Each structure stands twice: as structure tokens, then as C-alpha cells.
mmCIF file of C-alpha atoms and ligand atoms in Angstrom:
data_model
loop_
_atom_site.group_PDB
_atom_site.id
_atom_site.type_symbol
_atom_site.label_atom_id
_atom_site.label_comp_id
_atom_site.label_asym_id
_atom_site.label_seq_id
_atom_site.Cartn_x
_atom_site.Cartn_y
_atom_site.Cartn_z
ATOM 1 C CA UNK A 1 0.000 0.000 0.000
ATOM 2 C CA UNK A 2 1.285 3.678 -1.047
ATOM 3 C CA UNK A 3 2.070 5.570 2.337
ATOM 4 C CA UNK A 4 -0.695 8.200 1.061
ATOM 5 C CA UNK A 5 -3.143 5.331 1.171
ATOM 6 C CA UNK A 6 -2.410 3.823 4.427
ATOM 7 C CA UNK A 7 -2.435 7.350 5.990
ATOM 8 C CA UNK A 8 -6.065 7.627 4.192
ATOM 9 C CA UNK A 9 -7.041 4.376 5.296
ATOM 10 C CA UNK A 10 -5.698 4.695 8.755
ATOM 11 C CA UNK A 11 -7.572 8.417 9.310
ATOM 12 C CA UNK A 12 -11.090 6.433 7.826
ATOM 13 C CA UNK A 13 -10.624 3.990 10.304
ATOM 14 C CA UNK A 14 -9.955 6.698 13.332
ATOM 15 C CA UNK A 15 -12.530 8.619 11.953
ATOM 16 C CA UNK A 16 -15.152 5.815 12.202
ATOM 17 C CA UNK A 17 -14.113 4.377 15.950
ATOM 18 C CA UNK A 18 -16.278 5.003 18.839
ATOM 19 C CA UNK A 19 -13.425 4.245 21.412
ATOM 20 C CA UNK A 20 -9.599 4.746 20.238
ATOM 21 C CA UNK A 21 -7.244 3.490 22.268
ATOM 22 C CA UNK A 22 -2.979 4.977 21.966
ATOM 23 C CA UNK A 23 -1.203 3.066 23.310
ATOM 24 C CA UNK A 24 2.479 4.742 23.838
ATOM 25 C CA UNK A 25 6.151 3.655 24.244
ATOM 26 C CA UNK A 26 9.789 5.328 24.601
ATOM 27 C CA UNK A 27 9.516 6.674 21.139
ATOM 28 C CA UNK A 28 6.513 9.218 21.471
ATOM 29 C CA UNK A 29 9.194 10.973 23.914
ATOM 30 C CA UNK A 30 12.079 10.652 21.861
ATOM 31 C CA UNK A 31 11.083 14.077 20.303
ATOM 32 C CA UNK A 32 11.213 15.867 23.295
ATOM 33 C CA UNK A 33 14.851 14.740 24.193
ATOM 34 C CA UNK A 34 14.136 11.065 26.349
ATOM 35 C CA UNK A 35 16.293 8.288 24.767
ATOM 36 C CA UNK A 36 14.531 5.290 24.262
ATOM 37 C CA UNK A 37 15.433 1.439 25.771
ATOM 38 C CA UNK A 38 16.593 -0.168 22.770
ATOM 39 C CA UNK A 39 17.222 1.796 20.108
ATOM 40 C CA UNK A 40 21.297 2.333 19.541
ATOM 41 C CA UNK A 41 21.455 5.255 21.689
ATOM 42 C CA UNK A 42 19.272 3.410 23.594
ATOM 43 C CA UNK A 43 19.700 3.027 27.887
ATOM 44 C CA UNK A 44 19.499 -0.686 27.708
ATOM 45 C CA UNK A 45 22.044 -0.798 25.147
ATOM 46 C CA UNK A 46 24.624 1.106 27.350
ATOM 47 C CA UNK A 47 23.413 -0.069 30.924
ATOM 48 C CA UNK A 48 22.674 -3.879 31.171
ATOM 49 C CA UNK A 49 19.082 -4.327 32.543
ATOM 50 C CA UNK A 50 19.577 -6.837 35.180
ATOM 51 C CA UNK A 51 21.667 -4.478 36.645
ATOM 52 C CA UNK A 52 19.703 -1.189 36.115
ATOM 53 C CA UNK A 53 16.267 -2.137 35.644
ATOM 54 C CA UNK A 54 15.317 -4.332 38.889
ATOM 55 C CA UNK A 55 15.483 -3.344 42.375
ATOM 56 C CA UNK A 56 18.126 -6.386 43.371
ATOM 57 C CA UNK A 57 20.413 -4.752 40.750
ATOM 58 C CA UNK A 58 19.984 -1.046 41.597
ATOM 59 C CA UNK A 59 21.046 -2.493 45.403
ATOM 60 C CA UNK A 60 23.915 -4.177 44.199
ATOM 61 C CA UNK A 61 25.131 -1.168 41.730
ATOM 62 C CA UNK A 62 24.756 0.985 45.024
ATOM 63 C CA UNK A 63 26.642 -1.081 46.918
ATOM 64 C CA UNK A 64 29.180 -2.281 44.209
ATOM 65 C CA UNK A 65 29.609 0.770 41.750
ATOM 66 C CA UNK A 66 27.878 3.952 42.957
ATOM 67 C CA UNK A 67 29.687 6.205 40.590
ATOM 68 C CA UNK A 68 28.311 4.262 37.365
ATOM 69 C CA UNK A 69 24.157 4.253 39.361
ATOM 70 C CA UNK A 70 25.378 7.736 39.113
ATOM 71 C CA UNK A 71 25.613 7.876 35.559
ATOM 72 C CA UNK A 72 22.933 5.865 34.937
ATOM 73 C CA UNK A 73 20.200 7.438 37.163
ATOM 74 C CA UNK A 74 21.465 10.907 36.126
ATOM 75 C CA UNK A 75 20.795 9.834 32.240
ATOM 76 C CA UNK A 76 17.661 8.664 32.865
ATOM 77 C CA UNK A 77 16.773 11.644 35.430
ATOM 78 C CA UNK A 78 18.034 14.947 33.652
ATOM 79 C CA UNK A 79 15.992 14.247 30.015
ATOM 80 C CA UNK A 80 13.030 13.865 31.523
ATOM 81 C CA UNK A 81 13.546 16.599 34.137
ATOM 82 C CA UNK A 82 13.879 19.025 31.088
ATOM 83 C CA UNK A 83 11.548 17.799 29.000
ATOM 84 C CA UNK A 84 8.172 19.273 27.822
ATOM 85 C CA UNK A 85 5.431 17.549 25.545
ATOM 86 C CA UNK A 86 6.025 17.504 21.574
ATOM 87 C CA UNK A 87 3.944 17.558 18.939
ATOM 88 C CA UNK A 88 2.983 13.735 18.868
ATOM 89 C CA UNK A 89 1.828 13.972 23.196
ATOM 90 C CA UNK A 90 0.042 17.412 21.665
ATOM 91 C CA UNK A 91 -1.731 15.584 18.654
ATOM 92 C CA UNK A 92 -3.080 12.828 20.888
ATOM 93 C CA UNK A 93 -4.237 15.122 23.861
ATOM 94 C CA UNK A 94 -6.160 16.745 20.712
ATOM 95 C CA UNK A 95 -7.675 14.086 19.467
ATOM 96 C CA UNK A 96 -9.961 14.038 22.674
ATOM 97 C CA UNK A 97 -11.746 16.220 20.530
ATOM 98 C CA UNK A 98 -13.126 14.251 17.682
ATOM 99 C CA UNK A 99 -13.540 10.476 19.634
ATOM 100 C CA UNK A 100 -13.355 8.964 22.871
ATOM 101 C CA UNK A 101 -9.632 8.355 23.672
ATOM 102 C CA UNK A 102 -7.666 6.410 26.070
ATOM 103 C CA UNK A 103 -4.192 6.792 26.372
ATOM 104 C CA UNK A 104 -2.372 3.983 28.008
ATOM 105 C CA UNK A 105 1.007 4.264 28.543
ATOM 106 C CA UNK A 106 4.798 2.721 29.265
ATOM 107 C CA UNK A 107 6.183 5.851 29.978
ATOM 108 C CA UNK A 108 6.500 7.482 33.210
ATOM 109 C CA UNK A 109 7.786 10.851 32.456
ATOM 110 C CA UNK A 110 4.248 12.137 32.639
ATOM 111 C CA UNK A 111 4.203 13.886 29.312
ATOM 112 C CA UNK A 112 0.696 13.152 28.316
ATOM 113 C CA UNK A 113 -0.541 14.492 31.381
ATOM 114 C CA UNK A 114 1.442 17.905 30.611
ATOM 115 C CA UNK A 115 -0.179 18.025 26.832
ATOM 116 C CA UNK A 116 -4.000 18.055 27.881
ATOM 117 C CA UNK A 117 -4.616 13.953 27.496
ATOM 118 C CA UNK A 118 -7.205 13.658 30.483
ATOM 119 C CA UNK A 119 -7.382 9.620 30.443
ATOM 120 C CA UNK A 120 -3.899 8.695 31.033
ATOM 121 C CA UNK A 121 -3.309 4.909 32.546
ATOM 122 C CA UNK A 122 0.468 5.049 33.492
ATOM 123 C CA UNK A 123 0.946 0.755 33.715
ATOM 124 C CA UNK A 124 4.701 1.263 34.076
ATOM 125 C CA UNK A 125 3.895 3.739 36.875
ATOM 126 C CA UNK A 126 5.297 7.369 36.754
ATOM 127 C CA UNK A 127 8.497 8.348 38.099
ATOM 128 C CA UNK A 128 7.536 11.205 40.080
ATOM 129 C CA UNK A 129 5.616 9.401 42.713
ATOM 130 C CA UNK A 130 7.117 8.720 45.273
ATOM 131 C CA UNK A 131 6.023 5.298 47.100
ATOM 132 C CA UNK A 132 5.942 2.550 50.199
ATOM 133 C CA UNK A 133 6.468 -0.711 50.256
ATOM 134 C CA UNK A 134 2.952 -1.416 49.500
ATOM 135 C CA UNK A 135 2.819 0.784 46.488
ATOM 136 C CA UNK A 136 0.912 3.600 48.468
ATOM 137 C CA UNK A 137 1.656 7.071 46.917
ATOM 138 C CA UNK A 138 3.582 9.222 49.587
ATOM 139 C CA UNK A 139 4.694 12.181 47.460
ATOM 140 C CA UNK A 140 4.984 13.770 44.177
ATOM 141 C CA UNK A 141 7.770 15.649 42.751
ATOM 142 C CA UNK A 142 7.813 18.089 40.378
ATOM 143 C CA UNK A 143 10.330 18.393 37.393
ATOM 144 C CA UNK A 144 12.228 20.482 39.171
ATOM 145 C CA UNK A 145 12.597 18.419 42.405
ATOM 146 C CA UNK A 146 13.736 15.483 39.769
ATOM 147 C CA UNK A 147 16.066 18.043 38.059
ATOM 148 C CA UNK A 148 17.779 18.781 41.812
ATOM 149 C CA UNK A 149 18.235 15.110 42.320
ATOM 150 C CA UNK A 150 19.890 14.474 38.821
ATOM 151 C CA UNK A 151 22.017 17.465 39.588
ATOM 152 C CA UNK A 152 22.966 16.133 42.892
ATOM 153 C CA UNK A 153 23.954 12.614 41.666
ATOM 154 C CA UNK A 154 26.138 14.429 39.030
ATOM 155 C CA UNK A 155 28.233 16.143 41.835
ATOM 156 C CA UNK A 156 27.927 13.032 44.209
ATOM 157 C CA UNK A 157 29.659 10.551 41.258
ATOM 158 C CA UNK A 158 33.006 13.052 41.616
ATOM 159 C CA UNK A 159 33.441 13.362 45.111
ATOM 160 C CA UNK A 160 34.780 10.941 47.727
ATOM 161 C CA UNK A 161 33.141 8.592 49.512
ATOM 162 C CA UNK A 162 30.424 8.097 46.582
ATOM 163 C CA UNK A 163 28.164 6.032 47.894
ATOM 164 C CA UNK A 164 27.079 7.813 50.810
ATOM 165 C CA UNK A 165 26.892 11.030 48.457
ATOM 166 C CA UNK A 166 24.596 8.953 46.043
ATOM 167 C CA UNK A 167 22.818 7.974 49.134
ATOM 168 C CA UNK A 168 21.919 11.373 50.457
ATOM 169 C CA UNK A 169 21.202 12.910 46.695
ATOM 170 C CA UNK A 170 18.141 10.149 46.064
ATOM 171 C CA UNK A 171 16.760 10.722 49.577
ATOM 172 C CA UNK A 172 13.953 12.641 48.189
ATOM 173 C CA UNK A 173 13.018 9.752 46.144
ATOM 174 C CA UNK A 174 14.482 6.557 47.657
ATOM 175 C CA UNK A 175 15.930 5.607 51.090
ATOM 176 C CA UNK A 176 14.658 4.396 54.415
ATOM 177 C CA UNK A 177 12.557 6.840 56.164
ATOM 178 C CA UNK A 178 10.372 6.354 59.733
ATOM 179 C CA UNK A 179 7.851 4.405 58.274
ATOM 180 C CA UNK A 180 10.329 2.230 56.279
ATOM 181 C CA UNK A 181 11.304 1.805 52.771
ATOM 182 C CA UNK A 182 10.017 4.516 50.028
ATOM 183 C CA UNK A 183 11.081 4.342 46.447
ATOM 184 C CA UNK A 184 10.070 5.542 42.904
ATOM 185 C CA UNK A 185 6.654 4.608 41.878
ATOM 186 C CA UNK A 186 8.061 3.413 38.506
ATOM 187 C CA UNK A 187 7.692 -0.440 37.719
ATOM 188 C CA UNK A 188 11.559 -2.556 36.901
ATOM 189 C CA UNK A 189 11.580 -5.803 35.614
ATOM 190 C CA UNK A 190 9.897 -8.531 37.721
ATOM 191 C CA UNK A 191 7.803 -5.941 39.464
ATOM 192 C CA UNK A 192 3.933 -6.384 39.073
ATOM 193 C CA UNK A 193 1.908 -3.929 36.456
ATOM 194 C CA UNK A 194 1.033 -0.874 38.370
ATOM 195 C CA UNK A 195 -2.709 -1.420 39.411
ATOM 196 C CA UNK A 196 -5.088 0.372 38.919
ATOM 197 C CA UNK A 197 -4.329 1.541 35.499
ATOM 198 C CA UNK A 198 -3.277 -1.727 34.327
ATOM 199 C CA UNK A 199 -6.709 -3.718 34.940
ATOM 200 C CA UNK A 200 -8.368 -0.707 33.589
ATOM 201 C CA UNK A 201 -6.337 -0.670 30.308
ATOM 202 C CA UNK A 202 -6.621 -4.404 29.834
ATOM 203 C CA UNK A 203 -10.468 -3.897 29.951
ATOM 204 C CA UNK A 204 -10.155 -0.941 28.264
ATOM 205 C CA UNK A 205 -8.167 -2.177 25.349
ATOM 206 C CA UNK A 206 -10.423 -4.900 25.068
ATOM 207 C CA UNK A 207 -13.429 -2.436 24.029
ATOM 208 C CA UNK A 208 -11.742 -0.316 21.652
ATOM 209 C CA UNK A 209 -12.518 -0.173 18.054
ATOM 210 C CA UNK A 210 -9.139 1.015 17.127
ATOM 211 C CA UNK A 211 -5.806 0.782 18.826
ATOM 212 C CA UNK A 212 -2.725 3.414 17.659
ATOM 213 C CA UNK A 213 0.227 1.825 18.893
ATOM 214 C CA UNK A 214 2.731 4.440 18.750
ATOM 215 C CA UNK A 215 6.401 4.452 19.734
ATOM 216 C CA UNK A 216 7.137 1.255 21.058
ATOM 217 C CA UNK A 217 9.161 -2.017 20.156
ATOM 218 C CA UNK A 218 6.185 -4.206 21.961
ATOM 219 C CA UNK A 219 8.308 -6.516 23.373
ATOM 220 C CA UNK A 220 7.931 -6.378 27.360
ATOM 221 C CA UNK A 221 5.180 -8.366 28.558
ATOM 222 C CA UNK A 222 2.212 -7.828 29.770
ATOM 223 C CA UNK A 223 2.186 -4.101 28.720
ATOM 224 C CA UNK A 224 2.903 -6.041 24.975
ATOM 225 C CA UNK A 225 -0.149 -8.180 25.088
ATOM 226 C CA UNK A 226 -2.347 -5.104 24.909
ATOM 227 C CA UNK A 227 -2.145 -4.536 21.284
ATOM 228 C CA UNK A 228 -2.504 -8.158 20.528
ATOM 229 C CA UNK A 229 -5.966 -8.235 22.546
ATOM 230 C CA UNK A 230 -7.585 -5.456 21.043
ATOM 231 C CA UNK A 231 -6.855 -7.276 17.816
ATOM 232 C CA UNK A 232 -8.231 -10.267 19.284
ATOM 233 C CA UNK A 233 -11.536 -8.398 19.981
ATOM 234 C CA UNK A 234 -12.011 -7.351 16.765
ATOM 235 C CA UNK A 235 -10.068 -3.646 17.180
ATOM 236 C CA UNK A 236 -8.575 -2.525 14.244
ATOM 237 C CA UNK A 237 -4.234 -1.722 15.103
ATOM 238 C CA UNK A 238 -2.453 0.931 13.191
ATOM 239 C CA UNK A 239 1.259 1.189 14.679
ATOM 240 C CA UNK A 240 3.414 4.428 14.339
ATOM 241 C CA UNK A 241 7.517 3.534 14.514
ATOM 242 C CA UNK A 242 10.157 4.795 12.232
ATOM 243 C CA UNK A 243 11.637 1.087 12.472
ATOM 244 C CA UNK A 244 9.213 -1.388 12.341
ATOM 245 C CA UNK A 245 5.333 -2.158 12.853
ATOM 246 C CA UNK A 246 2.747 -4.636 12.923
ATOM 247 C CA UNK A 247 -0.804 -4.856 12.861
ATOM 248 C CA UNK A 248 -3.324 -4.231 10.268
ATOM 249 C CA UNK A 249 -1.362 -0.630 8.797
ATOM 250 C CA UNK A 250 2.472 0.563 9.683
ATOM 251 C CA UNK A 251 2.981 4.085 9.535
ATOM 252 C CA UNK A 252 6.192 4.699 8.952
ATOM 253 C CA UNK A 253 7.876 8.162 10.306
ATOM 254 C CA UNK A 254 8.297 9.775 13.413
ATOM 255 C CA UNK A 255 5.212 10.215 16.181
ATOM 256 C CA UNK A 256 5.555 13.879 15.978
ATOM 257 C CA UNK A 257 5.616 14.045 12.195
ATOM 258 C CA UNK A 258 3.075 11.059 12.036
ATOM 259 C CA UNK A 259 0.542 12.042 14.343
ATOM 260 C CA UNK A 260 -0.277 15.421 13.029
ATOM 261 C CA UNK A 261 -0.363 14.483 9.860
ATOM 262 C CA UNK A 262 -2.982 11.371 10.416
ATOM 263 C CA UNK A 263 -5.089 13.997 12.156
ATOM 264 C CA UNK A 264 -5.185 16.796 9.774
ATOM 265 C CA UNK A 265 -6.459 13.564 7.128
ATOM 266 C CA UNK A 266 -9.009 12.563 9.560
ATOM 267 C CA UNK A 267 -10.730 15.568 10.615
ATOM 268 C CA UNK A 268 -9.552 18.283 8.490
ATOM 269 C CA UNK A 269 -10.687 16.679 5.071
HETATM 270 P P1 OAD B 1 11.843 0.581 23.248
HETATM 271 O O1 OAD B 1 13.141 1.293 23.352
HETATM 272 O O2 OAD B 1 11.836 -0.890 23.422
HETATM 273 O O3 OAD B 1 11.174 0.895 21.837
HETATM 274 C C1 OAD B 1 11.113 2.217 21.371
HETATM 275 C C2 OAD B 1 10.391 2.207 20.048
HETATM 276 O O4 OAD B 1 10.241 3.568 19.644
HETATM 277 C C3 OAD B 1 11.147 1.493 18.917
HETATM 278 O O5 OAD B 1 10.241 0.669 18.200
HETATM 279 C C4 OAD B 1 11.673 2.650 18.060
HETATM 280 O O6 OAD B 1 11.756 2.303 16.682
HETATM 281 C C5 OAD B 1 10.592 3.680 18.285
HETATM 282 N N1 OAD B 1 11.010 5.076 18.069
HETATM 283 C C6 OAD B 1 12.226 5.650 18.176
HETATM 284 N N2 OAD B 1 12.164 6.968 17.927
HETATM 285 C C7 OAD B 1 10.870 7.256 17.630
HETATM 286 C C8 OAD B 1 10.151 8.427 17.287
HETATM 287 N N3 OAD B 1 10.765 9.625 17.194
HETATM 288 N N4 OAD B 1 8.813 8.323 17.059
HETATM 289 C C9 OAD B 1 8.180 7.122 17.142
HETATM 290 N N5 OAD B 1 8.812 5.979 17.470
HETATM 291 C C10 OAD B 1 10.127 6.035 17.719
HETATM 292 O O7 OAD B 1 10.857 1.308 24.288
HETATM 293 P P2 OAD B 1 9.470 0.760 24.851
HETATM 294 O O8 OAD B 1 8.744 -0.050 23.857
HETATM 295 O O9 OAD B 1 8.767 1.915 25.459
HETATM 296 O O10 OAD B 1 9.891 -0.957 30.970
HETATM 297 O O11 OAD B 1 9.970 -0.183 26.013
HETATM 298 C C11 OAD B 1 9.017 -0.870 26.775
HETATM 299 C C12 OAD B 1 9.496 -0.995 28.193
HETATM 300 O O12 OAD B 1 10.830 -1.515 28.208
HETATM 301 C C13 OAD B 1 9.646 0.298 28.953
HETATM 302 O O13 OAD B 1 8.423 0.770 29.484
HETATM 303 C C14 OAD B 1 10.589 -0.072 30.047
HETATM 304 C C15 OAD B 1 11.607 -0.802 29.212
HETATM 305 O O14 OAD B 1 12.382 -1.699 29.883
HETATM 306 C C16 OAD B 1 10.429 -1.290 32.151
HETATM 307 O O15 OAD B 1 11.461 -0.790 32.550
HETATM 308 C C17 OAD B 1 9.653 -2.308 32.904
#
């Protein structure tokens, strides 16, 4: 199919839906700065994941090589301190105004929220709650407060001793405090879904009519199964990835040159 024809094809079928579902990844950020996972620049390509994505690793990196948690958390921290929604978060927040939309997202850098989507389910978590050890919600930073921590883990990495340094920059966000452990409300690798935004998007996905899957390689389960059981119920998927896509049409481009554009053919035509 011509690109031209898909894009027509796609914006008939968006056009038609009673309940759209967008389901987002990495890549929907990438415009406003936020490296993806896997992609070469990716984190997971310079920071192995079982030592930087699950809580047993981040303990052991502490303990073993603060400097380098450092680095990482700083990498991660800093981009999405600084960033602001692009024109992909913007097209989907505006889309609220021709159908029923859900979002449901893997990112937790709260983007959507910040672009006007009003039906965000955040399954990965986000990363400026703060939380206990039963997942309770004790605080929520701002993008500055995240931007302070980044900027303190950049001095601690250089000065001697590191790990106590490291320590005392994440105590806004992780430590031990009176009532016991608190961390980042952000889900790592072996963690379950956050709840309850991922029952709600399972169910949710489930009654959609179409399902944008924009951004994201699809590959970590169960966020991954979502696209596959809207299919399942009969929901018609259009992805949006400059790499690859599956489902019924690929758009091929970038979410903030993609997005626009399949709007502007839906309801501008
Ligand atoms: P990935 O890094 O796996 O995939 C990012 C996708 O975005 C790829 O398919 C890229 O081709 C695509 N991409 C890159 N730039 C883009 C752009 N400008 N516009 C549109 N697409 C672009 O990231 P995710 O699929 O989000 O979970 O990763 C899923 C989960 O793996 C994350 O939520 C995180 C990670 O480990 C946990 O940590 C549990």
C-alpha cells in the first residue's frame, strides 16, 4: 500500500471508531529529548538491565559501583527533568476532541498528562511518585525536584566517599525513612503492572474499536499483550515507529511528524 493510502485508510478507520485506544512507548518521547530502551542510543544498550532495571540490581550497583548508578540514574533523570510535551503527546491530547480516547502508557515521564490527554493509565507507573512498600503514593515531585536530584547525583559521582553522596542525593526519592522503605513509583523488571491503570487498560483495550500503537518495540510483557488483545476483539491496530510495525497498517515516520499528519487527514478533510 502507497504511504498516502495507508495514511487515508488509517484516518477512515480513526474517523469511524467510537473508542480509540494509543497506546504509547519510549519513542513518542524521543522528540522531546528522552532516549529510548533499545534503540542504539538506547539506555538498555549502554546499561545492562539486570543491573539497572530491577530493584536487586539497583542495590547491588549501590553497593558495588555507585559512581556508574550515578551515571545511569542521572541519564535517565536529567531528560526527563527538562523535558516538555512535543507535537505527537500534543496531537493525541487533541484528538480528545473528535472520539473517545484512552491513552495507556509505558512511559513514566508524565508527558501526556502535561499536553492536555485527560485519560492517562500510566501501567509502568510514573516516576515522580514517590512510594511505600505497598505501592501507596507518599509524594509527588515536580520536574524540578527530579532536576535537583539528577544534579545532585552528578556532583555526588566526583566526590569521595560516593556512595554515601549517592545515598543522600536520592533521599527525596528513595531511602529508608520512619515508616520504612520509600522508592520511585516506577515499575523494573519482575515488578507487578502498576494497578489500577493496568486492569483498567486491559479492559479498556479490550473495548476499543481502534488501537494506535505508537512508539514502542512491543516486546515487554504484559504491557505487549495489549495490542494483541484489542486485535483479538475485533479492534482494528495501526502502529506508528520509524523502524518497524505490525498490525493491520504501519505508519512509517516519526510520532511527531506522524501524528499530526494522520489527524489533519481525519478531521480536516
Ligand atoms: P523501546 O526502546 O523498546 O522501543 C522504542 C520504540 O520507539 C522502537 O520501536 C523505536 O523504533 C521507536 N522510536 C524511536 N524513535 C521514535 C520516534 N521519534 N517516534 C516514534 N517511534 C520512535 O521502548 P518501549 O517499547 O517503550 O519498561 O519499552 C518498553 C518498556 O521496556 C519500557 O516501558 C521499560 C523498558 O524496559 C520497564 O522498565 C519495565
Amino acid at each position: 500500500m502507497q504511504e498516502s493510502e495507508s495514511i487515508a485508510r488509517a484516518a477512515q478507520w480513526l474517523r469511524s471508531a467510537r473508542r480509540v485506544v494509543v497506546f504509547t512507548g519510549a519513542g513518542v518521547s524521543a522528540d522531546s529529548g528522552i532516549p529510548t530502551f533499545r534503540d542504539a542510543d538506547g539506555f538498555w544498550t549502554r546499561y545492562p538491565v539486570d543491573e539497572f532495571a530491577t530493584w536487586r540490581g539497583l542495590e547491588g550497583a549501590l553497593a558495588r559501583q555507585p559512581a556508574r548508578l550515578a551515571e545511569f540514574l542521572h541519564a535517565v533523570l536529567r531528560p526527563v527533568a527538562m523535558a516538555q510535551p512535543n507535537a505527537a503527546h500534543r496531537a493525541i491530547a487533541a484528538l480528545e476532541q473528535h472520539a473517545n480516547v484512552t491513552v495507556i502508557t509505558q512511559n513514566v515521564d508524565r508527558l501526556h498528562q502535561e499536553a492536555g490527554s485527560t485519560a492517562v493509565h500510566e501501567v509502568h507507573g510514573s516516576l515522580f511518585d514517590v512510594v511505600d512498600r505497598r505501592g501507596q503514593v507518599l509524594d509527588t515531585l515536580s520536574r524540578a525536584a527530579i532536576l535537583r536530584i539528577a544534579e545532585d547525583l552528578q556532583r555526588a559521582r566526583h566526590r569521595r566517599p560516593i556512595r554515601p553522596r549517592v545515598a543522600l542525593a536520592l533521599r527525596p526519592w528513595a531511602g529508608i525513612g520512619p515508616d520504612g522503605l520509600y522508592r520511585p513509583g516506577i515499575v523494573l523488571f519482575g515488578d507487578a503492572m502498576a494497578e489500577p491503570a493496568w486492569t483498567d487498560a486491559l479492559a479498556i483495550a479490550c473495548r476499543c474499536d481502534c488501537l494506535l500503537q505508537v512508539g514502542t518495540s512491543a516486546t515487554v510483557m504484559p504491557a505487549a499483550m495489549l495490542p494483541r488483545e484489542a486485535k483479538g476483539a475485533g479492534a482494528k491496530l495501526i502502529t506508528i515507529d520509524p523502524q518497524g510495525g505490525s498490525g493491520d497498517i504501519w505508519l512509517r515516520g516519526t510520532a511527531a511528524d506522524v501524528l499530526p499528519q494522520l489527524l489533519r487527514a481525519a478531521f480536516e478533510s
